[in-house]
Tab-separated table of C-alpha atoms and ligand atoms in Angstrom:
chain	number	residue	atom	x	y	z
U	1	MET	CA	83.964	104.979	90.094
U	2	THR	CA	85.476	108.219	89.736
U	3	GLN	CA	86.119	111.521	91.375
U	4	SER	CA	82.700	112.557	89.974
U	5	SER	CA	80.922	109.975	92.306
U	6	ALA	CA	78.747	112.681	94.230
U	7	SER	CA	80.404	114.481	96.908
U	8	ASP	CA	77.573	113.674	99.585
U	9	THR	CA	77.719	109.934	99.070
U	10	PRO	CA	79.497	108.641	102.044
U	11	ALA	CA	83.264	107.631	101.767
U	12	VAL	CA	82.230	104.285	103.484
U	13	GLN	CA	79.159	102.468	104.861
U	14	LEU	CA	78.799	99.143	106.589
U	15	ILE	CA	75.649	97.816	106.994
U	16	GLY	CA	75.352	94.889	109.181
U	17	LEU	CA	78.500	94.104	108.208
U	18	GLY	CA	79.047	90.098	109.671
U	19	LYS	CA	81.936	88.051	109.411
U	20	HIS	CA	82.529	84.947	111.192
U	21	TYR	CA	85.374	82.293	111.438
U	22	GLY	CA	83.228	78.706	111.711
U	23	ASN	CA	81.071	79.327	115.060
U	24	PHE	CA	82.918	82.279	116.200
U	25	LYS	CA	81.703	85.696	114.942
U	26	ALA	CA	84.662	87.936	113.851
U	27	LEU	CA	82.211	90.968	113.330
U	28	ASP	CA	78.413	91.467	114.532
U	29	ASN	CA	75.870	93.248	112.717
U	30	ILE	CA	78.849	96.617	112.588
U	31	ASN	CA	77.032	99.455	111.361
U	32	LEU	CA	78.973	102.194	110.361
U	33	THR	CA	79.063	105.529	108.112
U	34	VAL	CA	82.334	107.366	107.464
U	35	LYS	CA	81.390	110.480	105.310
U	36	ARG	CA	83.880	112.073	102.863
U	37	GLY	CA	87.093	113.613	104.744
U	38	GLU	CA	86.384	112.130	107.917
U	39	LYS	CA	88.881	110.784	110.605
U	40	ILE	CA	87.595	107.446	112.538
U	41	VAL	CA	90.252	106.334	115.101
U	42	VAL	CA	89.028	102.503	116.176
U	43	CYS	CA	90.766	100.891	119.132
U	44	GLY	CA	89.565	97.944	121.196
U	45	PRO	CA	91.424	95.209	122.661
U	46	SER	CA	93.199	92.665	120.836
U	47	GLY	CA	90.826	90.103	119.142
U	48	SER	CA	87.734	92.141	118.965
U	49	GLY	CA	87.656	92.732	115.304
U	50	LYS	CA	89.286	96.062	114.368
U	51	SER	CA	91.555	94.303	111.608
U	52	THR	CA	89.157	92.175	109.957
U	53	MET	CA	86.884	95.258	109.591
U	54	ILE	CA	88.936	97.558	108.229
U	55	ARG	CA	90.753	94.528	105.658
U	56	CYS	CA	86.966	93.833	104.616
U	57	ILE	CA	86.937	97.786	103.244
U	58	ASN	CA	89.150	96.764	100.516
U	59	ARG	CA	88.364	93.408	100.205
U	60	LEU	CA	91.432	92.001	101.900
U	61	GLU	CA	88.762	89.941	103.686
U	62	GLU	CA	85.658	88.446	102.365
U	63	HIS	CA	82.132	89.395	104.440
U	64	ASP	CA	80.036	87.206	105.162
U	65	ASP	CA	76.829	89.184	105.774
U	66	GLY	CA	75.464	92.739	105.426
U	67	ARG	CA	76.887	95.230	103.201
U	68	ILE	CA	79.768	97.462	102.158
U	69	VAL	CA	79.721	100.251	100.310
U	70	VAL	CA	82.784	102.500	98.966
U	71	LEU	CA	82.494	105.781	97.505
U	72	GLY	CA	79.052	104.836	96.485
U	73	THR	CA	79.688	101.111	94.909
U	74	GLU	CA	78.649	97.639	96.376
U	75	LEU	CA	81.259	95.280	97.246
U	76	ASP	CA	79.325	92.304	96.786
U	77	ASP	CA	79.893	88.833	95.486
U	78	ASP	CA	80.001	89.614	91.533
U	79	ILE	CA	82.174	92.583	92.173
U	80	GLY	CA	84.443	92.978	88.955
U	81	ASN	CA	86.317	96.291	89.725
U	82	ILE	CA	88.030	95.262	93.529
U	83	ASP	CA	91.332	96.670	91.470
U	84	GLU	CA	89.455	99.846	91.125
U	85	ILE	CA	88.300	100.498	94.633
U	86	ARG	CA	91.763	99.209	95.933
U	87	ARG	CA	92.934	101.929	93.950
U	88	GLU	CA	90.910	104.376	95.807
U	89	VAL	CA	91.631	102.976	99.177
U	90	GLY	CA	95.062	103.078	100.453
U	91	MET	CA	95.888	100.770	103.437
U	92	VAL	CA	98.882	100.794	105.247
U	93	PHE	CA	99.903	97.970	107.978
U	94	GLN	CA	101.678	97.320	110.957
U	95	HIS	CA	104.567	96.083	109.051
U	96	PHE	CA	105.579	98.244	106.275
U	97	ASN	CA	105.693	94.930	103.203
U	98	LEU	CA	108.006	97.307	101.310
U	99	PHE	CA	109.792	95.653	98.516
U	100	PRO	CA	113.479	95.166	99.939
U	101	HIS	CA	115.104	94.608	96.263
U	102	MET	CA	113.286	97.847	95.085
U	103	THR	CA	114.521	101.448	95.785
U	104	VAL	CA	112.030	103.906	97.906
U	105	LEU	CA	111.414	105.555	94.355
U	106	GLU	CA	111.079	102.039	93.086
U	107	ASN	CA	108.449	101.282	95.793
U	108	CYS	CA	106.293	104.224	95.195
U	109	THR	CA	106.083	104.069	91.305
U	110	LEU	CA	105.466	100.628	90.893
U	111	ALA	CA	101.932	100.503	91.475
U	112	PRO	CA	100.962	103.782	89.554
U	113	MET	CA	102.927	102.668	86.776
U	114	ARG	CA	101.460	98.929	86.649
U	115	VAL	CA	98.129	99.834	87.670
U	116	ARG	CA	97.264	103.044	86.426
U	117	LYS	CA	99.586	102.870	83.663
U	118	MET	CA	101.231	105.995	84.543
U	119	PRO	CA	104.635	107.193	82.479
U	120	ARG	CA	107.537	106.238	84.588
U	121	ALA	CA	108.320	110.442	84.596
U	122	GLU	CA	104.906	111.469	85.726
U	123	ALA	CA	105.000	108.690	88.832
U	124	GLU	CA	108.430	109.529	89.716
U	125	ALA	CA	107.131	113.471	89.702
U	126	ILE	CA	103.934	112.403	91.608
U	127	ALA	CA	106.741	109.838	94.268
U	128	ARG	CA	108.853	112.840	94.853
U	129	ARG	CA	106.393	114.851	95.564
U	130	TYR	CA	104.987	112.476	98.511
U	131	LEU	CA	108.293	111.619	99.296
U	132	GLU	CA	108.403	115.025	100.247
U	133	LYS	CA	105.292	114.985	102.000
U	134	VAL	CA	106.327	112.662	104.585
U	135	ARG	CA	109.322	114.513	104.750
U	136	ILE	CA	111.797	112.002	103.444
U	137	PRO	CA	112.987	113.457	99.996
U	138	GLU	CA	116.604	112.468	100.329
U	139	GLN	CA	116.047	108.642	100.732
U	140	ALA	CA	114.326	108.314	97.338
U	141	ASP	CA	117.296	106.068	96.058
U	142	LYS	CA	118.074	103.654	99.135
U	143	TYR	CA	116.391	100.546	99.754
U	144	PRO	CA	114.355	100.031	102.497
U	145	GLY	CA	117.024	97.945	104.640
U	146	GLN	CA	119.073	100.851	104.669
U	147	LEU	CA	116.019	102.990	106.599
U	148	SER	CA	114.741	103.083	110.098
U	149	GLY	CA	111.523	101.677	110.932
U	150	GLY	CA	109.942	105.318	111.430
U	151	GLN	CA	111.440	105.921	107.517
U	152	GLN	CA	110.200	102.923	105.974
U	153	GLN	CA	106.378	103.433	107.646
U	154	ARG	CA	106.465	106.648	106.100
U	155	VAL	CA	107.822	105.335	102.916
U	156	ALA	CA	105.028	102.671	102.910
U	157	ILE	CA	102.375	105.724	103.314
U	158	ALA	CA	103.773	107.680	100.350
U	159	ARG	CA	103.613	104.656	98.702
U	160	SER	CA	100.128	104.536	99.222
U	161	LEU	CA	99.536	108.179	98.403
U	162	CYS	CA	100.970	107.809	94.950
U	163	MET	CA	98.094	106.173	93.963
U	164	GLN	CA	95.886	109.284	95.328
U	165	PRO	CA	93.570	107.410	96.996
U	166	HIS	CA	89.924	109.250	98.498
U	167	ILE	CA	90.738	106.807	101.793
U	168	MET	CA	93.143	105.573	103.439
U	169	LEU	CA	92.732	102.735	105.990
U	170	PHE	CA	95.929	102.282	108.867
U	171	ASP	CA	96.235	99.257	110.907
U	172	GLU	CA	98.224	99.953	113.687
U	173	PRO	CA	100.709	102.058	111.614
U	174	THR	CA	102.918	102.525	114.892
U	175	SER	CA	102.599	99.708	116.839
U	176	ALA	CA	105.809	97.954	115.172
U	177	LEU	CA	107.749	100.815	115.671
U	178	ASP	CA	110.606	101.757	118.283
U	179	PRO	CA	108.925	104.568	120.340
U	180	GLU	CA	111.569	107.207	119.376
U	181	MET	CA	110.114	106.731	115.480
U	182	ILE	CA	106.176	107.018	116.743
U	183	SER	CA	105.734	110.841	116.427
U	184	GLU	CA	107.395	111.144	112.935
U	185	VAL	CA	104.948	108.629	111.382
U	186	LEU	CA	102.028	110.305	113.857
U	187	ASP	CA	103.145	113.832	112.325
U	188	VAL	CA	102.751	112.841	108.850
U	189	MET	CA	99.366	111.380	109.633
U	190	VAL	CA	98.351	114.382	111.341
U	191	THR	CA	99.634	116.549	108.296
U	192	LEU	CA	97.485	113.892	105.714
U	193	ALA	CA	94.433	114.695	108.104
U	194	ALA	CA	94.733	118.274	107.842
U	195	ASP	CA	94.856	118.014	103.953
U	196	GLY	CA	91.218	116.600	103.929
U	197	MET	CA	92.246	112.931	103.475
U	198	THR	CA	88.930	110.646	104.443
U	199	MET	CA	90.824	107.964	107.347
U	200	ILE	CA	90.239	105.251	109.323
U	201	CYS	CA	93.255	104.182	111.447
U	202	VAL	CA	93.439	101.231	114.057
U	203	THR	CA	95.865	102.610	116.620
U	204	HIS	CA	95.993	103.035	120.276
U	205	GLU	CA	97.761	106.193	119.849
U	206	MET	CA	95.175	108.182	122.247
U	207	GLY	CA	96.757	111.682	121.654
U	208	PHE	CA	96.440	110.896	117.789
U	209	ALA	CA	92.792	110.452	118.076
U	210	ARG	CA	92.335	113.671	120.510
U	211	ARG	CA	94.254	115.538	117.819
U	212	VAL	CA	92.749	114.317	114.578
U	213	ALA	CA	89.483	112.138	115.010
U	214	ASP	CA	86.313	113.237	114.278
U	215	ARG	CA	85.007	110.248	116.081
U	216	VAL	CA	86.590	107.660	118.124
U	217	ILE	CA	85.249	104.207	117.819
U	218	PHE	CA	85.766	101.353	120.396
U	219	MET	CA	85.556	97.508	119.280
U	220	ASP	CA	84.529	94.757	121.577
U	221	ARG	CA	83.999	91.032	120.424
U	222	GLY	CA	82.963	91.840	116.730
U	223	GLU	CA	80.757	94.857	117.913
U	224	ILE	CA	80.796	98.691	117.623
U	225	VAL	CA	80.155	99.448	121.487
U	226	GLU	CA	81.085	103.325	121.700
U	227	ASP	CA	81.117	105.855	118.774
U	228	ALA	CA	81.812	109.359	119.661
U	229	PRO	CA	83.676	112.203	119.260
U	230	PRO	CA	86.797	112.271	121.251
U	231	GLU	CA	85.605	114.462	123.642
U	232	THR	CA	82.601	112.857	124.780
U	233	PHE	CA	84.611	109.676	124.268
U	234	PHE	CA	87.448	110.369	126.565
U	235	THR	CA	85.722	111.890	128.970
U	236	ALA	CA	81.976	110.647	129.267
U	237	PRO	CA	81.947	107.107	127.551
U	238	ARG	CA	78.340	105.217	127.959
U	239	ASN	CA	79.665	101.814	127.782
U	240	GLU	CA	81.133	100.420	131.242
U	241	ARG	CA	83.430	98.210	128.629
U	242	THR	CA	84.921	101.132	126.790
U	243	LYS	CA	85.446	102.915	130.390
U	244	LYS	CA	87.155	99.720	131.602
U	245	PHE	CA	89.586	99.925	128.417
U	246	LEU	CA	90.023	103.469	128.869
U	247	SER	CA	91.250	103.278	132.254
U	248	GLN	CA	93.614	100.179	130.969
U	249	ILE	CA	95.165	101.724	128.108
U	250	LEU	CA	94.972	105.493	129.850
U	251	GLY	CA	96.039	104.207	133.460
U	252	HIS	CA	93.266	105.901	135.238
N	301	ATP	N1	91.509	83.494	109.132
N	301	ATP	C1	91.076	83.702	110.671
N	301	ATP	N2	90.560	82.410	111.245
N	301	ATP	C2	90.262	82.034	112.323
N	301	ATP	N3	89.905	83.317	113.168
N	301	ATP	C3	90.529	84.783	112.509
N	301	ATP	C4	91.223	84.797	111.550
N	301	ATP	N4	91.428	86.029	111.486
N	301	ATP	C5	91.432	86.487	112.586
N	301	ATP	N5	90.756	85.957	113.026
N	301	ATP	C6	90.093	86.046	114.560
N	301	ATP	O1	88.565	87.124	114.460
N	301	ATP	C7	89.288	87.786	115.504
N	301	ATP	C8	89.254	89.245	115.294
N	301	ATP	O2	90.746	89.560	114.569
N	301	ATP	P1	91.017	90.901	114.649
N	301	ATP	O3	92.352	90.784	113.802
N	301	ATP	O4	90.042	91.157	113.342
N	301	ATP	O5	91.269	91.387	115.555
N	301	ATP	P2	92.282	92.708	116.029
N	301	ATP	O6	90.913	93.841	117.022
N	301	ATP	O7	92.224	93.754	114.948
N	301	ATP	O8	93.287	92.329	116.810
N	301	ATP	P3	94.107	92.837	117.283
N	301	ATP	O9	94.518	93.992	118.005
N	301	ATP	O10	95.572	92.085	118.150
N	301	ATP	O11	95.235	93.172	115.779
N	301	ATP	C9	90.208	87.308	116.272
N	301	ATP	O12	89.681	86.581	117.637
N	301	ATP	C10	91.043	86.193	115.658
N	301	ATP	O13	91.736	85.434	116.094
């Protein structure tokens, strides 16, 4: 799976996706196609399956039913190339998951050197470029514990970008941050979107959704109940459950 994959192959296809824990259906017949370069915002109440869905895309969770196709490659039980897929699919979590005993630069160069076998000088040059992009080049030699939450999350984004992925998954990247740090992380995500990155973002930052999303998806009880461009999603949602959710989070 390389950049030579046909550019019209979708970035991600979820076809009849299902995941259950015992009798409980965490995901129930999810169908979603994400085109290359598309930006998808996923929202929904707690426990509706948002994290499970995006974690299935890079196989942090295994699905039970249906199919997942990432950049033209099917993720099935026999998949031997999961590392290859994870190289193409970056993920940023709510908690930054940086290595505390490594500097910012070392956090960013570790995977490119280990997984992509990149020489140190090249990995460091790329890392510095992405630290520039997330607007903290001056923090390269610090340790995560010396940074604010917003700065740490921007390092986590830079670290993912250093693998030069085609797709970025974000799982509530701002929900563990103090309010004053949210916008610095969202601004970086906006820049990334403008660069043409394919993004699937679980977030309740509806301002970000309006600004960046091509489509907003509302999940409830393991299902996608609404999938619409922001202009429709926010003004004329079709589903009553979406309307109720929006009135709760937007306060009207
Ligand atoms: N390992 C597990 N074992 C049992 N149930 C699980 C497991 N992981 C997730 N679930 C359940 O699956 C459902 C979907 O969880 P998921 O984390 O995907 O929801 P979410 O929409 O991302 O929620 P939140 O917004 O709170 O993060 C939840 O009801 C959760 O309790």
